[in-house]
PDB file of C-alpha atoms in Angstrom:
ATOM      1  CA  GLU A1094      -6.497  16.677   0.005  1.00  0.00           C
ATOM      2  CA  PRO A1095      -2.782  16.185   0.449  1.00  0.00           C
ATOM      3  CA  GLU A1096      -0.987  13.850  -1.937  1.00  0.00           C
ATOM      4  CA  VAL A1097       2.190  12.080  -2.490  1.00  0.00           C
ATOM      5  CA  THR A1098       3.630  12.736  -5.903  1.00  0.00           C
ATOM      6  CA  GLN A1099       5.882  10.454  -7.948  1.00  0.00           C
ATOM      7  CA  THR A1100       8.030  10.976 -11.092  1.00  0.00           C
ATOM      8  CA  PRO A1101       8.348   9.528 -13.728  1.00  0.00           C
ATOM      9  CA  SER A1102       4.959   7.887 -14.164  1.00  0.00           C
ATOM     10  CA  HIS A1103       6.580   5.334 -16.602  1.00  0.00           C
ATOM     11  CA  GLN A1104      10.296   4.683 -17.453  1.00  0.00           C
ATOM     12  CA  VAL A1105      11.697   2.208 -19.776  1.00  0.00           C
ATOM     13  CA  THR A1106      15.284   1.332 -19.198  1.00  0.00           C
ATOM     14  CA  GLN A1107      17.909  -0.994 -20.611  1.00  0.00           C
ATOM     15  CA  MET A1108      19.224  -3.735 -18.292  1.00  0.00           C
ATOM     16  CA  GLY A1109      22.287  -2.641 -16.382  1.00  0.00           C
ATOM     17  CA  GLN A1110      21.445   1.061 -16.458  1.00  0.00           C
ATOM     18  CA  GLU A1111      20.872   2.938 -13.199  1.00  0.00           C
ATOM     19  CA  VAL A1112      17.333   4.381 -12.462  1.00  0.00           C
ATOM     20  CA  ILE A1113      16.278   6.916  -9.865  1.00  0.00           C
ATOM     21  CA  LEU A1114      12.519   7.326  -8.953  1.00  0.00           C
ATOM     22  CA  ARG A1115      11.533  10.357  -7.369  1.00  0.00           C
ATOM     23  CA  CYS A1116       9.018  10.990  -4.790  1.00  0.00           C
ATOM     24  CA  VAL A1117       7.642  14.268  -3.048  1.00  0.00           C
ATOM     25  CA  PRO A1118       5.949  13.176   0.278  1.00  0.00           C
ATOM     26  CA  ILE A1119       3.468  15.300   1.905  1.00  0.00           C
ATOM     27  CA  SER A1120       5.249  18.145   3.567  1.00  0.00           C
ATOM     28  CA  ASN A1121       4.860  17.609   7.133  1.00  0.00           C
ATOM     29  CA  HIS A1122       5.405  13.993   7.015  1.00  0.00           C
ATOM     30  CA  LEU A1123       8.380  12.402   8.688  1.00  0.00           C
ATOM     31  CA  TYR A1124       8.212   8.671   7.740  1.00  0.00           C
ATOM     32  CA  PHE A1125       8.778   7.689   4.113  1.00  0.00           C
ATOM     33  CA  TYR A1126       8.559   4.206   2.401  1.00  0.00           C
ATOM     34  CA  TRP A1127       8.992   2.484  -0.744  1.00  0.00           C
ATOM     35  CA  TYR A1128       6.841  -0.468  -1.961  1.00  0.00           C
ATOM     36  CA  ARG A1129       6.806  -2.395  -5.216  1.00  0.00           C
ATOM     37  CA  GLN A1130       4.369  -4.495  -7.115  1.00  0.00           C
ATOM     38  CA  ILE A1131       5.606  -6.944  -9.794  1.00  0.00           C
ATOM     39  CA  LEU A1132       2.783  -7.275 -12.458  1.00  0.00           C
ATOM     40  CA  GLY A1133       0.375  -9.758 -11.188  1.00  0.00           C
ATOM     41  CA  GLN A1134       1.815 -10.083  -7.749  1.00  0.00           C
ATOM     42  CA  LYS A1135       1.257  -8.661  -4.221  1.00  0.00           C
ATOM     43  CA  VAL A1136       2.421  -5.076  -3.299  1.00  0.00           C
ATOM     44  CA  GLU A1137       5.633  -5.793  -1.339  1.00  0.00           C
ATOM     45  CA  PHE A1138       7.545  -3.622   1.268  1.00  0.00           C
ATOM     46  CA  LEU A1139      10.947  -2.485   0.160  1.00  0.00           C
ATOM     47  CA  VAL A1140      12.259   0.108   2.721  1.00  0.00           C
ATOM     48  CA  SER A1141      11.255   2.586   5.440  1.00  0.00           C
ATOM     49  CA  PHE A1142      13.143   5.827   6.151  1.00  0.00           C
ATOM     50  CA  TYR A1143      13.036   8.105   9.021  1.00  0.00           C
ATOM     51  CA  ASN A1144      15.421  10.887  10.401  1.00  0.00           C
ATOM     52  CA  ASN A1145      17.587  10.475   7.403  1.00  0.00           C
ATOM     53  CA  GLU A1146      18.303   6.870   7.793  1.00  0.00           C
ATOM     54  CA  ILE A1147      16.838   3.569   6.924  1.00  0.00           C
ATOM     55  CA  SER A1148      14.763   2.105   9.629  1.00  0.00           C
ATOM     56  CA  GLU A1149      13.880  -1.048   8.062  1.00  0.00           C
ATOM     57  CA  LYS A1150      14.521  -2.824   4.888  1.00  0.00           C
ATOM     58  CA  SER A1151      13.230  -6.079   3.258  1.00  0.00           C
ATOM     59  CA  GLU A1152      15.229  -8.838   1.833  1.00  0.00           C
ATOM     60  CA  ILE A1153      14.414  -7.526  -1.663  1.00  0.00           C
ATOM     61  CA  PHE A1154      16.269  -4.374  -0.769  1.00  0.00           C
ATOM     62  CA  ASP A1155      19.710  -5.570  -1.590  1.00  0.00           C
ATOM     63  CA  ASP A1156      22.926  -3.523  -2.339  1.00  0.00           C
ATOM     64  CA  GLN A1157      21.748  -2.376  -5.603  1.00  0.00           C
ATOM     65  CA  PHE A1158      19.086  -0.323  -4.058  1.00  0.00           C
ATOM     66  CA  SER A1159      19.639   2.822  -2.147  1.00  0.00           C
ATOM     67  CA  VAL A1160      17.375   5.630  -0.942  1.00  0.00           C
ATOM     68  CA  GLU A1161      18.011   9.208   0.250  1.00  0.00           C
ATOM     69  CA  ARG A1162      16.298  12.474   1.047  1.00  0.00           C
ATOM     70  CA  PRO A1163      18.830  14.871  -0.734  1.00  0.00           C
ATOM     71  CA  ASP A1164      17.180  18.207  -0.186  1.00  0.00           C
ATOM     72  CA  GLY A1165      14.450  17.861   2.377  1.00  0.00           C
ATOM     73  CA  SER A1166      11.557  17.601   0.101  1.00  0.00           C
ATOM     74  CA  ASN A1167      12.401  14.775  -2.419  1.00  0.00           C
ATOM     75  CA  PHE A1168      12.667  11.016  -1.447  1.00  0.00           C
ATOM     76  CA  THR A1169      14.478   9.043  -4.027  1.00  0.00           C
ATOM     77  CA  LEU A1170      14.996   5.301  -4.709  1.00  0.00           C
ATOM     78  CA  LYS A1171      17.990   4.541  -6.768  1.00  0.00           C
ATOM     79  CA  ILE A1172      18.435   1.113  -8.690  1.00  0.00           C
ATOM     80  CA  ARG A1173      22.106   1.030  -9.547  1.00  0.00           C
ATOM     81  CA  SER A1174      22.175  -1.667 -12.200  1.00  0.00           C
ATOM     82  CA  THR A1175      18.651  -2.702 -13.404  1.00  0.00           C
ATOM     83  CA  LYS A1176      17.626  -6.196 -13.823  1.00  0.00           C
ATOM     84  CA  LEU A1177      14.721  -7.640 -15.806  1.00  0.00           C
ATOM     85  CA  GLU A1178      13.087  -8.685 -12.502  1.00  0.00           C
ATOM     86  CA  ASP A1179      13.169  -5.087 -11.315  1.00  0.00           C
ATOM     87  CA  SER A1180      10.212  -4.376 -13.819  1.00  0.00           C
ATOM     88  CA  ALA A1181       7.351  -3.323 -11.505  1.00  0.00           C
ATOM     89  CA  MET A1182       5.349  -0.454  -9.938  1.00  0.00           C
ATOM     90  CA  TYR A1183       7.035   1.201  -7.408  1.00  0.00           C
ATOM     91  CA  PHE A1184       5.139   3.169  -4.894  1.00  0.00           C
ATOM     92  CA  CYS A1185       6.279   5.817  -2.493  1.00  0.00           C
ATOM     93  CA  ALA A1186       4.361   6.481   0.687  1.00  0.00           C
ATOM     94  CA  SER A1187       4.611   8.793   3.704  1.00  0.00           C
ATOM     95  CA  SER A1188       3.041   9.270   7.019  1.00  0.00           C
ATOM     96  CA  HIS A1189       3.225  11.965   9.530  1.00  0.00           C
ATOM     97  CA  ARG A1190       3.895   9.756  12.540  1.00  0.00           C
ATOM     98  CA  GLN A1191       4.508   6.107  13.152  1.00  0.00           C
ATOM     99  CA  GLY A1192       1.833   4.088  14.761  1.00  0.00           C
ATOM    100  CA  MET A1193      -1.690   3.385  14.002  1.00  0.00           C
ATOM    101  CA  ALA A1194      -2.934   4.195  17.422  1.00  0.00           C
ATOM    102  CA  THR A1195      -3.566   7.885  16.549  1.00  0.00           C
ATOM    103  CA  LEU A1196      -6.752   8.416  15.083  1.00  0.00           C
ATOM    104  CA  GLY A1197      -6.331   9.739  11.739  1.00  0.00           C
ATOM    105  CA  ASN A1198      -2.927   8.856  11.200  1.00  0.00           C
ATOM    106  CA  THR A1199      -2.745   7.507   7.616  1.00  0.00           C
ATOM    107  CA  ILE A1200      -0.141   6.203   5.306  1.00  0.00           C
ATOM    108  CA  TYR A1201      -0.611   8.156   1.855  1.00  0.00           C
ATOM    109  CA  PHE A1202       0.653   6.466  -1.276  1.00  0.00           C
ATOM    110  CA  GLY A1203       1.786   7.999  -4.442  1.00  0.00           C
ATOM    111  CA  GLU A1204       0.428   7.091  -7.810  1.00  0.00           C
ATOM    112  CA  GLY A1205       3.471   4.853  -8.642  1.00  0.00           C
ATOM    113  CA  SER A1206       6.227   4.829 -10.994  1.00  0.00           C
ATOM    114  CA  TRP A1207       5.959   1.950 -13.570  1.00  0.00           C
ATOM    115  CA  LEU A1208       9.391   0.751 -14.395  1.00  0.00           C
ATOM    116  CA  THR A1209      10.041  -1.483 -17.427  1.00  0.00           C
ATOM    117  CA  VAL A1210      13.468  -3.003 -17.883  1.00  0.00           C
ATOM    118  CA  VAL A1211      14.342  -4.295 -21.361  1.00  0.00           C
TER     119      VAL A1211
ATOM    120  CA  ALA B 717       4.827 -14.930   9.304  1.00  0.00           C
ATOM    121  CA  GLN B 718       1.971 -12.610   8.176  1.00  0.00           C
ATOM    122  CA  THR B 719       0.018 -13.401   5.022  1.00  0.00           C
ATOM    123  CA  VAL B 720      -3.077 -11.614   3.333  1.00  0.00           C
ATOM    124  CA  THR B 721      -5.138 -13.663   0.855  1.00  0.00           C
ATOM    125  CA  GLN B 722      -7.791 -12.307  -1.475  1.00  0.00           C
ATOM    126  CA  SER B 723      -9.380 -15.127  -3.276  1.00  0.00           C
ATOM    127  CA  GLN B 724     -11.445 -13.047  -5.802  1.00  0.00           C
ATOM    128  CA  PRO B 725      -9.321 -11.757  -8.615  1.00  0.00           C
ATOM    129  CA  GLU B 726     -12.047  -9.841 -10.216  1.00  0.00           C
ATOM    130  CA  MET B 727     -15.639  -9.135  -9.480  1.00  0.00           C
ATOM    131  CA  SER B 728     -18.450  -7.327 -11.020  1.00  0.00           C
ATOM    132  CA  VAL B 729     -21.708  -5.531  -9.763  1.00  0.00           C
ATOM    133  CA  GLN B 730     -24.404  -3.542 -11.196  1.00  0.00           C
ATOM    134  CA  GLU B 731     -24.566   0.196 -10.265  1.00  0.00           C
ATOM    135  CA  ALA B 732     -26.556   0.708  -7.046  1.00  0.00           C
ATOM    136  CA  GLU B 733     -26.165  -2.753  -6.016  1.00  0.00           C
ATOM    137  CA  THR B 734     -24.175  -4.253  -3.046  1.00  0.00           C
ATOM    138  CA  VAL B 735     -21.020  -6.157  -3.240  1.00  0.00           C
ATOM    139  CA  THR B 736     -18.749  -7.812  -0.620  1.00  0.00           C
ATOM    140  CA  LEU B 737     -14.925  -8.303  -1.334  1.00  0.00           C
ATOM    141  CA  SER B 738     -13.185 -11.145   0.750  1.00  0.00           C
ATOM    142  CA  CYS B 739     -10.106 -11.115   2.672  1.00  0.00           C
ATOM    143  CA  THR B 740      -8.494 -13.521   5.002  1.00  0.00           C
ATOM    144  CA  TYR B 741      -5.223 -13.174   6.672  1.00  0.00           C
ATOM    145  CA  ASP B 742      -3.005 -15.307   8.855  1.00  0.00           C
ATOM    146  CA  THR B 743      -0.966 -14.057  11.813  1.00  0.00           C
ATOM    147  CA  SER B 744      -0.059 -15.250  15.474  1.00  0.00           C
ATOM    148  CA  GLU B 745      -0.286 -11.625  16.767  1.00  0.00           C
ATOM    149  CA  ASN B 746      -3.150 -10.214  18.616  1.00  0.00           C
ATOM    150  CA  ASN B 747      -2.830  -6.707  18.064  1.00  0.00           C
ATOM    151  CA  TYR B 748      -2.950  -5.360  14.620  1.00  0.00           C
ATOM    152  CA  TYR B 749      -4.650  -3.225  12.149  1.00  0.00           C
ATOM    153  CA  LEU B 750      -6.402  -4.032   8.809  1.00  0.00           C
ATOM    154  CA  PHE B 751      -7.196  -1.933   5.929  1.00  0.00           C
ATOM    155  CA  TRP B 752      -8.826  -1.782   2.630  1.00  0.00           C
ATOM    156  CA  TYR B 753      -7.158   0.450   0.025  1.00  0.00           C
ATOM    157  CA  LYS B 754      -8.646   1.472  -3.304  1.00  0.00           C
ATOM    158  CA  GLN B 755      -6.656   1.883  -6.504  1.00  0.00           C
ATOM    159  CA  PRO B 756      -8.715   3.430  -9.289  1.00  0.00           C
ATOM    160  CA  PRO B 757      -7.386   3.770 -12.870  1.00  0.00           C
ATOM    161  CA  SER B 758      -5.531   6.891 -11.776  1.00  0.00           C
ATOM    162  CA  ARG B 759      -3.336   4.533  -9.711  1.00  0.00           C
ATOM    163  CA  GLN B 760      -3.316   6.458  -6.510  1.00  0.00           C
ATOM    164  CA  MET B 761      -3.721   4.062  -3.513  1.00  0.00           C
ATOM    165  CA  ILE B 762      -6.362   5.583  -1.502  1.00  0.00           C
ATOM    166  CA  LEU B 763      -7.433   4.452   1.973  1.00  0.00           C
ATOM    167  CA  VAL B 764     -11.010   3.298   2.186  1.00  0.00           C
ATOM    168  CA  ILE B 765     -11.387   2.086   5.670  1.00  0.00           C
ATOM    169  CA  ARG B 766      -9.484   0.613   8.592  1.00  0.00           C
ATOM    170  CA  GLN B 767     -10.023  -1.769  11.603  1.00  0.00           C
ATOM    171  CA  GLU B 768      -8.338  -2.056  14.854  1.00  0.00           C
ATOM    172  CA  ALA B 769      -7.966  -5.683  15.930  1.00  0.00           C
ATOM    173  CA  TYR B 770      -8.951  -4.830  19.551  1.00  0.00           C
ATOM    174  CA  LYS B 771     -12.085  -3.174  18.565  1.00  0.00           C
ATOM    175  CA  GLN B 772     -15.198  -5.584  18.240  1.00  0.00           C
ATOM    176  CA  GLN B 773     -17.202  -3.113  16.539  1.00  0.00           C
ATOM    177  CA  ASN B 774     -17.121  -3.306  12.722  1.00  0.00           C
ATOM    178  CA  ALA B 775     -15.759  -0.018  11.165  1.00  0.00           C
ATOM    179  CA  THR B 776     -18.059   1.926   8.678  1.00  0.00           C
ATOM    180  CA  GLU B 777     -17.226   4.833   6.422  1.00  0.00           C
ATOM    181  CA  ASN B 778     -20.339   6.037   4.576  1.00  0.00           C
ATOM    182  CA  ARG B 779     -21.263   3.205   1.874  1.00  0.00           C
ATOM    183  CA  PHE B 780     -18.186   1.247   2.961  1.00  0.00           C
ATOM    184  CA  SER B 781     -18.358  -1.225   5.907  1.00  0.00           C
ATOM    185  CA  VAL B 782     -16.321  -4.248   7.058  1.00  0.00           C
ATOM    186  CA  ASN B 783     -17.286  -7.542   8.573  1.00  0.00           C
ATOM    187  CA  PHE B 784     -14.286  -8.286  10.995  1.00  0.00           C
ATOM    188  CA  GLN B 785     -14.127 -11.757  12.356  1.00  0.00           C
ATOM    189  CA  LYS B 786     -11.184 -12.068  14.454  1.00  0.00           C
ATOM    190  CA  ALA B 787     -11.274 -15.582  15.425  1.00  0.00           C
ATOM    191  CA  ALA B 788     -11.867 -16.612  11.729  1.00  0.00           C
ATOM    192  CA  LYS B 789      -9.183 -14.128  10.675  1.00  0.00           C
ATOM    193  CA  SER B 790     -11.554 -12.750   7.943  1.00  0.00           C
ATOM    194  CA  PHE B 791     -12.015  -9.057   6.949  1.00  0.00           C
ATOM    195  CA  SER B 792     -14.525  -8.601   4.229  1.00  0.00           C
ATOM    196  CA  LEU B 793     -15.321  -5.240   2.813  1.00  0.00           C
ATOM    197  CA  LYS B 794     -18.947  -4.475   1.774  1.00  0.00           C
ATOM    198  CA  ILE B 795     -19.788  -1.712  -0.687  1.00  0.00           C
ATOM    199  CA  SER B 796     -23.369  -0.533  -0.646  1.00  0.00           C
ATOM    200  CA  ASP B 797     -25.263   1.449  -3.551  1.00  0.00           C
ATOM    201  CA  SER B 798     -22.299   0.921  -5.704  1.00  0.00           C
ATOM    202  CA  GLN B 799     -21.072   3.604  -8.038  1.00  0.00           C
ATOM    203  CA  LEU B 800     -19.376   4.059 -11.344  1.00  0.00           C
ATOM    204  CA  GLY B 801     -16.470   5.621  -9.303  1.00  0.00           C
ATOM    205  CA  ASP B 802     -15.915   2.533  -7.278  1.00  0.00           C
ATOM    206  CA  THR B 803     -14.455   0.686 -10.147  1.00  0.00           C
ATOM    207  CA  ALA B 804     -10.856   0.083  -9.037  1.00  0.00           C
ATOM    208  CA  MET B 805      -8.528  -2.605  -7.642  1.00  0.00           C
ATOM    209  CA  TYR B 806      -9.189  -3.117  -3.959  1.00  0.00           C
ATOM    210  CA  PHE B 807      -6.277  -4.209  -1.791  1.00  0.00           C
ATOM    211  CA  CYS B 808      -6.677  -5.820   1.716  1.00  0.00           C
ATOM    212  CA  ALA B 809      -3.678  -5.032   4.053  1.00  0.00           C
ATOM    213  CA  PHE B 810      -2.240  -5.660   7.496  1.00  0.00           C
ATOM    214  CA  ILE B 811       0.032  -4.041   9.832  1.00  0.00           C
ATOM    215  CA  PRO B 812       1.126  -5.770  13.129  1.00  0.00           C
ATOM    216  CA  SER B 813       1.202  -3.349  16.073  1.00  0.00           C
ATOM    217  CA  TYR B 814       4.834  -4.176  16.795  1.00  0.00           C
ATOM    218  CA  ASN B 815       6.010  -2.813  13.357  1.00  0.00           C
ATOM    219  CA  PHE B 816       4.035  -0.066  11.721  1.00  0.00           C
ATOM    220  CA  ASN B 817       6.822   0.294   8.868  1.00  0.00           C
ATOM    221  CA  LYS B 818       5.469  -2.587   7.061  1.00  0.00           C
ATOM    222  CA  PHE B 819       2.212  -3.319   5.386  1.00  0.00           C
ATOM    223  CA  TYR B 820       1.407  -6.967   4.185  1.00  0.00           C
ATOM    224  CA  PHE B 821      -0.847  -6.760   1.202  1.00  0.00           C
ATOM    225  CA  GLY B 822      -3.263  -9.181  -0.524  1.00  0.00           C
ATOM    226  CA  SER B 823      -3.009  -9.735  -4.191  1.00  0.00           C
ATOM    227  CA  GLY B 824      -6.073  -7.432  -4.957  1.00  0.00           C
ATOM    228  CA  THR B 825      -9.545  -7.740  -6.338  1.00  0.00           C
ATOM    229  CA  LYS B 826     -10.488  -5.882  -9.406  1.00  0.00           C
ATOM    230  CA  LEU B 827     -14.152  -4.654  -9.054  1.00  0.00           C
ATOM    231  CA  ASN B 828     -15.945  -3.464 -12.044  1.00  0.00           C
ATOM    232  CA  VAL B 829     -19.100  -1.417 -11.474  1.00  0.00           C
ATOM    233  CA  LYS B 830     -21.454  -1.811 -14.449  1.00  0.00           C
ATOM    234  CA  PRO B 831     -23.972   0.848 -15.519  1.00  0.00           C
TER     235      PRO B 831
END
């Protein structure tokens, strides 16, 4: 079973510090996503990424956030200056193609990176 | 705006029994897709089942089946013959057909299967 892997599984950081969350999507996938879940709240969409650029981002994804695919395998989420309210579980996801019409196309999620800002 | 509501924060079921998890959603779209994802203690989000809104027939995957009521905007998950490995957080999710980038998730239902 293919899987999306994320590192670190848990990170504690001081407010104002930069954090990079890493993801290795499934190897033949072309579409990449970040979602987050604040404790006790819903999983929320942050950003989608295709062909080396952001295809869509939510209002949460402000200037302190950035994503990149530096080496063709990793997909990273950077938070430049963390705030207390950035504490959350961050999920990476990937899919082979966009669109649910193709039977079997599935978005695969990673296990999440738990970020605690103190 | 799209919203997904799961009104049961937590449920318990005895092993081998059947349990139904509720989900309602709100959308003005006619074409969309609905999903149930499972998040066990290992944390990985695993697709359990999906339903295309244009299909009237309810989706089934082994012990998992859905009751999709489009007019009522209801999408419940039935787990038959519950197993200890079914213990997990279950999320209902929605994707409109015009935008496959973005899932809308419910708040989740924590299911405990008791021996």
